[in-house]
PDB file of C-alpha atoms and ligand atoms in Angstrom:
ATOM      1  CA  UNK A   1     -54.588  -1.467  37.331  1.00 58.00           C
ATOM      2  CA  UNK A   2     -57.184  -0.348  35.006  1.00 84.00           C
ATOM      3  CA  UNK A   3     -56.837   2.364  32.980  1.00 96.00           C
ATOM      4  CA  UNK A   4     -60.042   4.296  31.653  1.00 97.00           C
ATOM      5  CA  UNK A   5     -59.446   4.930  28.183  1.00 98.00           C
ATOM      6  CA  UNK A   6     -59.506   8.479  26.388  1.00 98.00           C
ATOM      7  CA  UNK A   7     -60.132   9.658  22.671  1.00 98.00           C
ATOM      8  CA  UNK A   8     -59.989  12.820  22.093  1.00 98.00           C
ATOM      9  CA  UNK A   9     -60.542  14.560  18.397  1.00 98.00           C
ATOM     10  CA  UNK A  10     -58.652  17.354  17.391  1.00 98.00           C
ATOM     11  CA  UNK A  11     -60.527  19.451  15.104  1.00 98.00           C
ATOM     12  CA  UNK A  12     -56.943  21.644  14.242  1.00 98.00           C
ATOM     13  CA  UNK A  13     -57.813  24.117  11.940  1.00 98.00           C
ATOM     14  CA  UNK A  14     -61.208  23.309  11.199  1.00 98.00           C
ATOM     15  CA  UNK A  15     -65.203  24.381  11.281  1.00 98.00           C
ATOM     16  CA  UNK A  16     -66.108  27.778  11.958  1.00 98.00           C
ATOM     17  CA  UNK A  17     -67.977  28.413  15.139  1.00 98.00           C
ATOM     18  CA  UNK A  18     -71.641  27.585  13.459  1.00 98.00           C
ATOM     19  CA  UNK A  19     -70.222  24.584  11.571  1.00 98.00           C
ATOM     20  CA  UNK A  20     -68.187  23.102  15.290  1.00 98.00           C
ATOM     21  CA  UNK A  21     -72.010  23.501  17.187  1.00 98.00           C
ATOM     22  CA  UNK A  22     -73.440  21.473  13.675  1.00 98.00           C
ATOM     23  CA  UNK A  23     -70.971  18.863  13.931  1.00 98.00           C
ATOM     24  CA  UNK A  24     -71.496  18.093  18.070  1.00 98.00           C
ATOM     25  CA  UNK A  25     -74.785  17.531  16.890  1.00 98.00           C
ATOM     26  CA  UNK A  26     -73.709  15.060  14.630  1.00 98.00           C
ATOM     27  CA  UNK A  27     -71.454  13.523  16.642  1.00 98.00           C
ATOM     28  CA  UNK A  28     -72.978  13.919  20.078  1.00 97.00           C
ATOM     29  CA  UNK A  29     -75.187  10.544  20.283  1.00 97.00           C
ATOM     30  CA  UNK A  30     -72.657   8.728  18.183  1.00 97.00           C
ATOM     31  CA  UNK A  31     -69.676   9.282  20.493  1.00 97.00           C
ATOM     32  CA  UNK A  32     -71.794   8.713  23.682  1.00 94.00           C
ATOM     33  CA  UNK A  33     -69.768   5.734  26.014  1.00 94.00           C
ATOM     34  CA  UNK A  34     -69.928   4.782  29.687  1.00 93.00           C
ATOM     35  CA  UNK A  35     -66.358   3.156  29.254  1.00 94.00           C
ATOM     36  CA  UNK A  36     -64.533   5.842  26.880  1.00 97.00           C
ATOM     37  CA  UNK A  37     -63.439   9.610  28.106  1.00 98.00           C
ATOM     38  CA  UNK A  38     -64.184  11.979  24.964  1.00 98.00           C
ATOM     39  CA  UNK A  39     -63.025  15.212  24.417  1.00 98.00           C
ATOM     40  CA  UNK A  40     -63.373  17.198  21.579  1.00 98.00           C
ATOM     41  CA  UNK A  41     -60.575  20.065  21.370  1.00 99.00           C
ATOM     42  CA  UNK A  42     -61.492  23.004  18.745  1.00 98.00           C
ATOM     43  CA  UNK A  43     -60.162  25.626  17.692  1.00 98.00           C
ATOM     44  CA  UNK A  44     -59.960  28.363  20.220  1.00 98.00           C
ATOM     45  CA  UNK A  45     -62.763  30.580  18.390  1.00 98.00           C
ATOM     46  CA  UNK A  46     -65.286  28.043  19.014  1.00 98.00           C
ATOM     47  CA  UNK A  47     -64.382  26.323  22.548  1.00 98.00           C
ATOM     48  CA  UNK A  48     -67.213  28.617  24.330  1.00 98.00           C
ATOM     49  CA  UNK A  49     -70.452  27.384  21.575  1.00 98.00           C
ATOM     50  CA  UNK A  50     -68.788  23.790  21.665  1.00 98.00           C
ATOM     51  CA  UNK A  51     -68.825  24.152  25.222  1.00 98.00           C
ATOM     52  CA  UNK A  52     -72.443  24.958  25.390  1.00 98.00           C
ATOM     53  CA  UNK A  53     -73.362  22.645  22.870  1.00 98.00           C
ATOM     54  CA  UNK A  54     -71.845  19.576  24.505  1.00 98.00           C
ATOM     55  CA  UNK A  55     -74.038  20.551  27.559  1.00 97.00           C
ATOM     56  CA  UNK A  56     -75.858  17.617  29.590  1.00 96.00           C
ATOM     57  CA  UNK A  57     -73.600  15.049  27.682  1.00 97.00           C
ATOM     58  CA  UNK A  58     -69.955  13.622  28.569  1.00 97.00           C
ATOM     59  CA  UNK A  59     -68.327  15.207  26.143  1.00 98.00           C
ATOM     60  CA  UNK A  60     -65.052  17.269  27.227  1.00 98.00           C
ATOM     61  CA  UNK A  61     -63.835  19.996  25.486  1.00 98.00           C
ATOM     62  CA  UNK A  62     -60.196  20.657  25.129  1.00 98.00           C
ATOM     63  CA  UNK A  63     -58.214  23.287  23.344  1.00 99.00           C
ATOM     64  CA  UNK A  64     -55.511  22.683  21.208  1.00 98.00           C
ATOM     65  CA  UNK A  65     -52.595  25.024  22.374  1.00 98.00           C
ATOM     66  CA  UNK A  66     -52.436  27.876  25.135  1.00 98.00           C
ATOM     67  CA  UNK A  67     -49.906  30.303  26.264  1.00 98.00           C
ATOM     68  CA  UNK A  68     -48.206  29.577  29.747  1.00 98.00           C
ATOM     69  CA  UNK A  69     -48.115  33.181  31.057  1.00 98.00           C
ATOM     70  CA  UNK A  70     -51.139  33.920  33.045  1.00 98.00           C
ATOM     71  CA  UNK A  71     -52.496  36.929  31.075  1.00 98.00           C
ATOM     72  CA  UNK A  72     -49.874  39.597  29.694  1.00 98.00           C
ATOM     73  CA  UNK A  73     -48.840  41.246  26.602  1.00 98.00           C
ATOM     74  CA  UNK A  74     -48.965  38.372  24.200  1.00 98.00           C
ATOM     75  CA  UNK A  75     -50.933  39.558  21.293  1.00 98.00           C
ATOM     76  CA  UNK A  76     -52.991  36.307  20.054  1.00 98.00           C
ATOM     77  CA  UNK A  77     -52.261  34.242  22.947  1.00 98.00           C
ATOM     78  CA  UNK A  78     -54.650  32.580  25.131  1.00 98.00           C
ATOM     79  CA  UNK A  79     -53.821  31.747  28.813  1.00 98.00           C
ATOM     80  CA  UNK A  80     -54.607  28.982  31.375  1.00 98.00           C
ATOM     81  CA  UNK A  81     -57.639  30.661  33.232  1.00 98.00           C
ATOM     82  CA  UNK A  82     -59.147  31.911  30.582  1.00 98.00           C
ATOM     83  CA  UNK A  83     -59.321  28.462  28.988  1.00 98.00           C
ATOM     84  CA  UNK A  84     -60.699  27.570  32.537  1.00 98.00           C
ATOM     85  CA  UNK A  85     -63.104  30.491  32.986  1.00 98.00           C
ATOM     86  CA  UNK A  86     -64.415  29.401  29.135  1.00 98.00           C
ATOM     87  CA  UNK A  87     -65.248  25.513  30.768  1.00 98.00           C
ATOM     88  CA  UNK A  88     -62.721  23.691  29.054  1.00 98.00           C
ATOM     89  CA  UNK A  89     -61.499  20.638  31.238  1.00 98.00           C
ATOM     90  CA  UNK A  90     -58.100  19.432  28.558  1.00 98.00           C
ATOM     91  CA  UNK A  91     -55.898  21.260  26.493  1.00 99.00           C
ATOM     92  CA  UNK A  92     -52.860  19.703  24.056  1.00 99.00           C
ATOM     93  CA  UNK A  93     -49.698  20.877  24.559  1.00 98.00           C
ATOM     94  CA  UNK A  94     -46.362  20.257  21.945  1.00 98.00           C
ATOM     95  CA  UNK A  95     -48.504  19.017  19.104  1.00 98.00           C
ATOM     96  CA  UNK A  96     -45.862  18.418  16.625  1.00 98.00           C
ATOM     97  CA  UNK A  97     -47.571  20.881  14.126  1.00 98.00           C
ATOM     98  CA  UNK A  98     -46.996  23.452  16.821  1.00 98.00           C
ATOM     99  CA  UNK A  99     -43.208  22.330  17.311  1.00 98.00           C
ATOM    100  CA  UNK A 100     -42.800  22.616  13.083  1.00 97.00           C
ATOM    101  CA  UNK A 101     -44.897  25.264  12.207  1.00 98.00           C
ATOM    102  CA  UNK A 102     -44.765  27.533  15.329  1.00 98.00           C
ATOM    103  CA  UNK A 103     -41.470  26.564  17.359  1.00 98.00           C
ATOM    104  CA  UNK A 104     -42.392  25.288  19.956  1.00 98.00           C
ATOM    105  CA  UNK A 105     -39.439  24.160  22.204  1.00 98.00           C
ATOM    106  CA  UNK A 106     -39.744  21.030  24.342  1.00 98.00           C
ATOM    107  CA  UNK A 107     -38.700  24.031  27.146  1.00 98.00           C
ATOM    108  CA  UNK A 108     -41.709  26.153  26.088  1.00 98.00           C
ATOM    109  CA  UNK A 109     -43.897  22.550  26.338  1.00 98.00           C
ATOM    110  CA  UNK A 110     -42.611  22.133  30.117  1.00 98.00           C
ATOM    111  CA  UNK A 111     -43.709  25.621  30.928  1.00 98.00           C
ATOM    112  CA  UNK A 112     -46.739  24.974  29.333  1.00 99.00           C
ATOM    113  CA  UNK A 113     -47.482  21.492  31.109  1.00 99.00           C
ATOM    114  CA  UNK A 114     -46.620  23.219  34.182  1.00 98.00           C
ATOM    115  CA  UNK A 115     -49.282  26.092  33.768  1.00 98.00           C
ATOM    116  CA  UNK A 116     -51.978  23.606  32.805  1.00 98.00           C
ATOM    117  CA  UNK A 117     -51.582  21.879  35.825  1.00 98.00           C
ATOM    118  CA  UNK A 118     -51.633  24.920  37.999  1.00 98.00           C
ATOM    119  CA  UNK A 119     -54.867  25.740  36.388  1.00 98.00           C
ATOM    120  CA  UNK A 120     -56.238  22.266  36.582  1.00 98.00           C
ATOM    121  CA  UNK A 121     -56.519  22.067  33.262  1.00 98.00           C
ATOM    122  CA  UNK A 122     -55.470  18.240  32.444  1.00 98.00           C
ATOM    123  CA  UNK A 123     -52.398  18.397  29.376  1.00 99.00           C
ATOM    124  CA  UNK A 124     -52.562  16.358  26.356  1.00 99.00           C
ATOM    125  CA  UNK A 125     -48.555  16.201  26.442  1.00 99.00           C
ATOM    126  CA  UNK A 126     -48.216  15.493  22.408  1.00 98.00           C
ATOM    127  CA  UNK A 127     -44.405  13.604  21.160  1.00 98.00           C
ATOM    128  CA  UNK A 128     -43.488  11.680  18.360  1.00 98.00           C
ATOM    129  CA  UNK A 129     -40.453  11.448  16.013  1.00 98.00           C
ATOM    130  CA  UNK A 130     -39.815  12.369  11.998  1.00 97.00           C
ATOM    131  CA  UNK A 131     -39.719   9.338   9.738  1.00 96.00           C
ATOM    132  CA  UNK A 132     -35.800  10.303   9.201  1.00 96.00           C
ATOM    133  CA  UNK A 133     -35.341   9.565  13.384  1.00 97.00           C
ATOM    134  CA  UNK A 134     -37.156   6.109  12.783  1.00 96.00           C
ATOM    135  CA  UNK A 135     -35.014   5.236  10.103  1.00 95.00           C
ATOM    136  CA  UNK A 136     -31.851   6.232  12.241  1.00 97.00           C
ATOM    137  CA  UNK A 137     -32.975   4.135  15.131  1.00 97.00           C
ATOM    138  CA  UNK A 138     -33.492   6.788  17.643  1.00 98.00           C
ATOM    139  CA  UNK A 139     -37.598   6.711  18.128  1.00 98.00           C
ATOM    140  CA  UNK A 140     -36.891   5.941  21.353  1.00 98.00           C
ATOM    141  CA  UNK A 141     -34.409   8.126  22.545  1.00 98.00           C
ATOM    142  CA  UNK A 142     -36.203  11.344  21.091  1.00 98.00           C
ATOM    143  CA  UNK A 143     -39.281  10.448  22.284  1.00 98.00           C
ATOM    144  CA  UNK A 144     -37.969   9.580  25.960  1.00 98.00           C
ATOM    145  CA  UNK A 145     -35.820  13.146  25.383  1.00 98.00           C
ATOM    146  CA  UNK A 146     -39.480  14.926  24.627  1.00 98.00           C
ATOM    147  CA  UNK A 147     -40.981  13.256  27.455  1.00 98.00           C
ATOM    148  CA  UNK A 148     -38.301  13.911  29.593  1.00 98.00           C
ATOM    149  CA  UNK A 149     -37.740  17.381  29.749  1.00 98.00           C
ATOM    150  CA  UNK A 150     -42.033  17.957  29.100  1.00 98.00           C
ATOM    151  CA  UNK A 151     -42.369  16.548  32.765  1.00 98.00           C
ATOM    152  CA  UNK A 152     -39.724  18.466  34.468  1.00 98.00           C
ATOM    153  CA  UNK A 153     -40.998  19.670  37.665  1.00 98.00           C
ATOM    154  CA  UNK A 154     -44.433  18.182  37.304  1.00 98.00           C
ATOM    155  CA  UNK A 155     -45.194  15.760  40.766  1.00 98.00           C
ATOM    156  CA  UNK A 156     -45.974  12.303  40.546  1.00 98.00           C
ATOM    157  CA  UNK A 157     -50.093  13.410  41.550  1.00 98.00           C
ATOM    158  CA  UNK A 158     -49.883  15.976  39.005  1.00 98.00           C
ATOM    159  CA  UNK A 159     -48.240  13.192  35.904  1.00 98.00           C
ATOM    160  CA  UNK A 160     -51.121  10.222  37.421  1.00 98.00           C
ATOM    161  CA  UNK A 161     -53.630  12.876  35.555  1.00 97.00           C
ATOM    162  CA  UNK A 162     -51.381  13.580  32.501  1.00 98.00           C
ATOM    163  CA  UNK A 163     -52.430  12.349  29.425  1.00 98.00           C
ATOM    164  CA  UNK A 164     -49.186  11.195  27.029  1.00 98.00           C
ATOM    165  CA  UNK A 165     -49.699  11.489  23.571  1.00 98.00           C
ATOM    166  CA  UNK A 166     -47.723   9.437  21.378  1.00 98.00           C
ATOM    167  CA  UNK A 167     -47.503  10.615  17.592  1.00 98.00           C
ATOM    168  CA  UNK A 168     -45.206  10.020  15.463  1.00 98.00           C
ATOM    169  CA  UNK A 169     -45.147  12.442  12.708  1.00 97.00           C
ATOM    170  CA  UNK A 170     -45.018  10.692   9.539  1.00 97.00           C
ATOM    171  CA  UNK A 171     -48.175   9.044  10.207  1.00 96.00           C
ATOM    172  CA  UNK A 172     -50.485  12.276  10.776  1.00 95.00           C
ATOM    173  CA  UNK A 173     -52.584  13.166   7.841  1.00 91.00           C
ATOM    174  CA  UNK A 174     -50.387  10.865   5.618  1.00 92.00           C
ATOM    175  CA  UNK A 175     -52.804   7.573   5.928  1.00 88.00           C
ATOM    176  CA  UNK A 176     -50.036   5.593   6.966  1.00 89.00           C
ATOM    177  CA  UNK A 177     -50.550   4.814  10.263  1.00 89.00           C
ATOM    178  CA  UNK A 178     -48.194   3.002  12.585  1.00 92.00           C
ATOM    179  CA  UNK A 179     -48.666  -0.531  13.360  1.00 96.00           C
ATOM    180  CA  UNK A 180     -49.821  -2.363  16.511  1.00 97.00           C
ATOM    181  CA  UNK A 181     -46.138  -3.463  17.002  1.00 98.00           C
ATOM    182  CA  UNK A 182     -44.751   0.334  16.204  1.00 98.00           C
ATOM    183  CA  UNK A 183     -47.423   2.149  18.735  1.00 98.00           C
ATOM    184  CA  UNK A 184     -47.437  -0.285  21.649  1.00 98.00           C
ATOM    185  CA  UNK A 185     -43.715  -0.450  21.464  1.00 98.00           C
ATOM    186  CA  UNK A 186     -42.886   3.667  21.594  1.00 98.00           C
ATOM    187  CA  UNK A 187     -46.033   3.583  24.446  1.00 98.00           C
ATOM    188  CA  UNK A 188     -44.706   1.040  26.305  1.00 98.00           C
ATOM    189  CA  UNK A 189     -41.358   2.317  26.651  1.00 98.00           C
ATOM    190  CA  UNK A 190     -42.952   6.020  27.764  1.00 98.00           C
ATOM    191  CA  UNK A 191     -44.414   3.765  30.311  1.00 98.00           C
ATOM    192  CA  UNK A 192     -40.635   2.597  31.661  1.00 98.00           C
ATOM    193  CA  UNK A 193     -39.763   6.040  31.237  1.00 98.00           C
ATOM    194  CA  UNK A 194     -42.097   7.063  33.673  1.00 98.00           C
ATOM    195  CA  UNK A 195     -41.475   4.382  36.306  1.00 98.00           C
ATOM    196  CA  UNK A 196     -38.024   5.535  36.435  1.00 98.00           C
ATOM    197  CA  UNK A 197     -38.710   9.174  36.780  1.00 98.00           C
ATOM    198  CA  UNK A 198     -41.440   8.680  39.310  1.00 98.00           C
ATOM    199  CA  UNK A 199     -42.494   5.236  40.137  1.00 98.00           C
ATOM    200  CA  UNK A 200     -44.532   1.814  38.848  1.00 98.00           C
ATOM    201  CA  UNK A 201     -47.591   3.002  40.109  1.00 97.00           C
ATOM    202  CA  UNK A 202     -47.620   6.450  38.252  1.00 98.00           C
ATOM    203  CA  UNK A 203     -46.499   4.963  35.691  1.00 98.00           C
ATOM    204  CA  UNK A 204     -49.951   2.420  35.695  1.00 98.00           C
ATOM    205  CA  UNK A 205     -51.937   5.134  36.121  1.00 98.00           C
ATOM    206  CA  UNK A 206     -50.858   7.761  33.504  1.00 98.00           C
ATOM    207  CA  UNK A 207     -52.942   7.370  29.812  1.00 98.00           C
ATOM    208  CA  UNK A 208     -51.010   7.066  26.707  1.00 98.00           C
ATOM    209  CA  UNK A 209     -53.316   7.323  23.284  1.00 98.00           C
ATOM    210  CA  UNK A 210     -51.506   6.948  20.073  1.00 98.00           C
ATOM    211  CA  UNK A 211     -52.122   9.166  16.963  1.00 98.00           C
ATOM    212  CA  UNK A 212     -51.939   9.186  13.689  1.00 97.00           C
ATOM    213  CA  UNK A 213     -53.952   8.160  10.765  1.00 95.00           C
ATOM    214  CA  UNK A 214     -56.430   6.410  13.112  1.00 97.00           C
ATOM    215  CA  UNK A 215     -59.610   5.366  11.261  1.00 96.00           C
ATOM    216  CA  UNK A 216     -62.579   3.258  12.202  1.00 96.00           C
ATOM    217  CA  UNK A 217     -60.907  -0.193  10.818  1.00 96.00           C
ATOM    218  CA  UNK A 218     -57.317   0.289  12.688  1.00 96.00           C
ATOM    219  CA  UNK A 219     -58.747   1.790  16.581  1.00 97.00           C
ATOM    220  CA  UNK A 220     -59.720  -1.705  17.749  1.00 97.00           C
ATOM    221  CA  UNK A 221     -56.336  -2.945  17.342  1.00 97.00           C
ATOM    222  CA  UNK A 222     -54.462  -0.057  18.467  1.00 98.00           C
ATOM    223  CA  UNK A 223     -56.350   0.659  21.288  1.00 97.00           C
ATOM    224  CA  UNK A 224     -56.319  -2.615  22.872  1.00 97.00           C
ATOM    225  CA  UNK A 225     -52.478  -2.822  22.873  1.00 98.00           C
ATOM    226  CA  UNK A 226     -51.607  -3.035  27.250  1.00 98.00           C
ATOM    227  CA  UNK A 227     -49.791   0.055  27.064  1.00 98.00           C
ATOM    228  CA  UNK A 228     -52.267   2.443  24.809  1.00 98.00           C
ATOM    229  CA  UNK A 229     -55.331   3.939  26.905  1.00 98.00           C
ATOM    230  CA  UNK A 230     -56.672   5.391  23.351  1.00 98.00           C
ATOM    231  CA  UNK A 231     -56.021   7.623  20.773  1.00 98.00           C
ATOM    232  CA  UNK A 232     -55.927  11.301  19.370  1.00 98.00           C
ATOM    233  CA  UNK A 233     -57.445  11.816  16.361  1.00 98.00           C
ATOM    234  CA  UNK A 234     -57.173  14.260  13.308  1.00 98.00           C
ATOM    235  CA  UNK A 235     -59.181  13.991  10.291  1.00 97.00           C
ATOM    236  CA  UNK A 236     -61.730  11.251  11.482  1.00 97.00           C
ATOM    237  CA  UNK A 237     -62.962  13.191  14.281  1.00 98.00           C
ATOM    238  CA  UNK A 238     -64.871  15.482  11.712  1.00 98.00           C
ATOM    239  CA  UNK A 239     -66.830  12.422  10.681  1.00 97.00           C
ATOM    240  CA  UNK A 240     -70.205  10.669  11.964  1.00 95.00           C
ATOM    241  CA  UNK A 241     -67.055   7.544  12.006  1.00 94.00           C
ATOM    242  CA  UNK A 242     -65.020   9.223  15.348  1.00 98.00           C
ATOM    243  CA  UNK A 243     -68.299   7.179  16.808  1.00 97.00           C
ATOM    244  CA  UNK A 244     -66.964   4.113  15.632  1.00 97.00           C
ATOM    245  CA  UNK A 245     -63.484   4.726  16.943  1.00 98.00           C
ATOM    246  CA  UNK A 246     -65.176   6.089  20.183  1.00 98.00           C
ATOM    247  CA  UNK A 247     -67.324   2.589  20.675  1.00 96.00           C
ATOM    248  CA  UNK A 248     -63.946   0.632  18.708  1.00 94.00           C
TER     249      UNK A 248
HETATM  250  P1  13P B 301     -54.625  12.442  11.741  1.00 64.65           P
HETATM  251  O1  13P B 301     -55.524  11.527  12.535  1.00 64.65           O
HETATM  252  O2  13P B 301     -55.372  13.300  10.769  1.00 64.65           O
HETATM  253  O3  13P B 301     -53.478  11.708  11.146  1.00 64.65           O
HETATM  254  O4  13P B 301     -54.008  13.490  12.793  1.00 64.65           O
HETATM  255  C1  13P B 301     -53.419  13.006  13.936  1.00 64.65           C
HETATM  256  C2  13P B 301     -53.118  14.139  14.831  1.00 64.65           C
HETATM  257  O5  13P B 301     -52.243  14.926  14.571  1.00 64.65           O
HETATM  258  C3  13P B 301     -53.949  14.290  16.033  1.00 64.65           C
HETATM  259  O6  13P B 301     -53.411  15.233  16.892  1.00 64.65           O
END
């Protein structure tokens, strides 16, 4: 089966409100595909003018962490339906900055997964290992552990709409990104991972992008690995280039 592929930018801490609607304008006609899913996911303060602005085009826009209570006292949070309610269609969930920086559990990523699903909201499930777990051998087993406990509970309907995102972390933001071999390798066996937890034909339809210091000269060959349905990318989405990695 065919897989539609998806790139999706994440903007992480980046642009203020004025400077996200100035750089959809940028990016808008240079990102346009009939064969690629886009999604842009900004930063929370600027999801409703980037929602606006991408208005009339294809563009998605996705946010880049929520909280998986419905609404509550959670000072700072933001919750399913109001990412819903603001028109935004993806969200990530377990980016590995979140995991470091903000502790995210792989427990708290299941919740989340779960929540975004409830809402309709399609996940962006983000995993990925340290360059010490590579060197130990274990890629695969941590990742399949991440991936693992991120879909517990989630259906076999619910996973066909998932969105996998494989990064591993010493290739974000460091310029060294993983090769062809390295990518398809980790996304392929994410792929055998989900046959066995649901079945062969979830497992064709879920997308898996890779991430990681993807620039315009290494997309064509990453994305055109069997088992990697695009990518998710950092600091080239904020470039007039993401359309070159868009149309790889
Ligand atoms: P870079 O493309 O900047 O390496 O970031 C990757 C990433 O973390 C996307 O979520």
């Amino acid at each position: 089966m065919s897989r539609r592929k998806i790139v999706a930018g994440n903007w992480k801490m980046n642009m203020t409100p004025a400077k996200a609607v100035e750089l959809i304008a940028v990016l808008s006609p240079v990102v346009a595909s009939d064969d690629v899913d886009v999604v842009f996911c900004v930063p929370s303060i600027s999801i409703i003018p980037a929602v606006a602005a991408v208005k009339g085009t294809k563009i998605a826009i996705g946010a880049q962490n929520m909280y998986m209570a419905d609404s509550g006292a959670f000072t700072g949070e933001i919750s399913a339906p109001m990412l819903v309610d603001a028109g935004v269609s993806y969200v990530i969930i377990g980016h590995s900055e979140r995991r470091e920086y903000f502790a995210e559990s792989d427990v708290m990523v299941n919740q989340k997964v779960l929540k975004a699903f409830e809402y309709g909201l399609t996940p962006i499930i983000c995993c990925g290992e340290t360059l010490t777990q590579r060197e130990q051998g274990i890629t695969i087993d941590f990742v399949r552990q991440q991936i693992k406990i991120a879909l517990l509970g989630v259906s076999s309907e619910q996973v066909k709409k998932a969105v996998i995102a494989y990064e591993p972390i010493w290739a974000i933001g460091t310029g060294k990104v993983a090769t062809t071999e390295q990518a398809q390798e980790v996304c392929a066996a994410i792929r055998v991972l989900i046959s066995e937890l649901y079945d062969e034909a979830v497992a064709a339809a879920v997308r898996i992008q890779y991430g990681g210091s993807v620039t315009a000269e290494t997309a064509a060959d990453l994305f055109t690995q069997v088992d990697i349905d695009g990518g998710l990318v950092g600091g080239a989405s904020l470039k007039p280039d993401f359309g070159k990695i868009v149309n790889y």
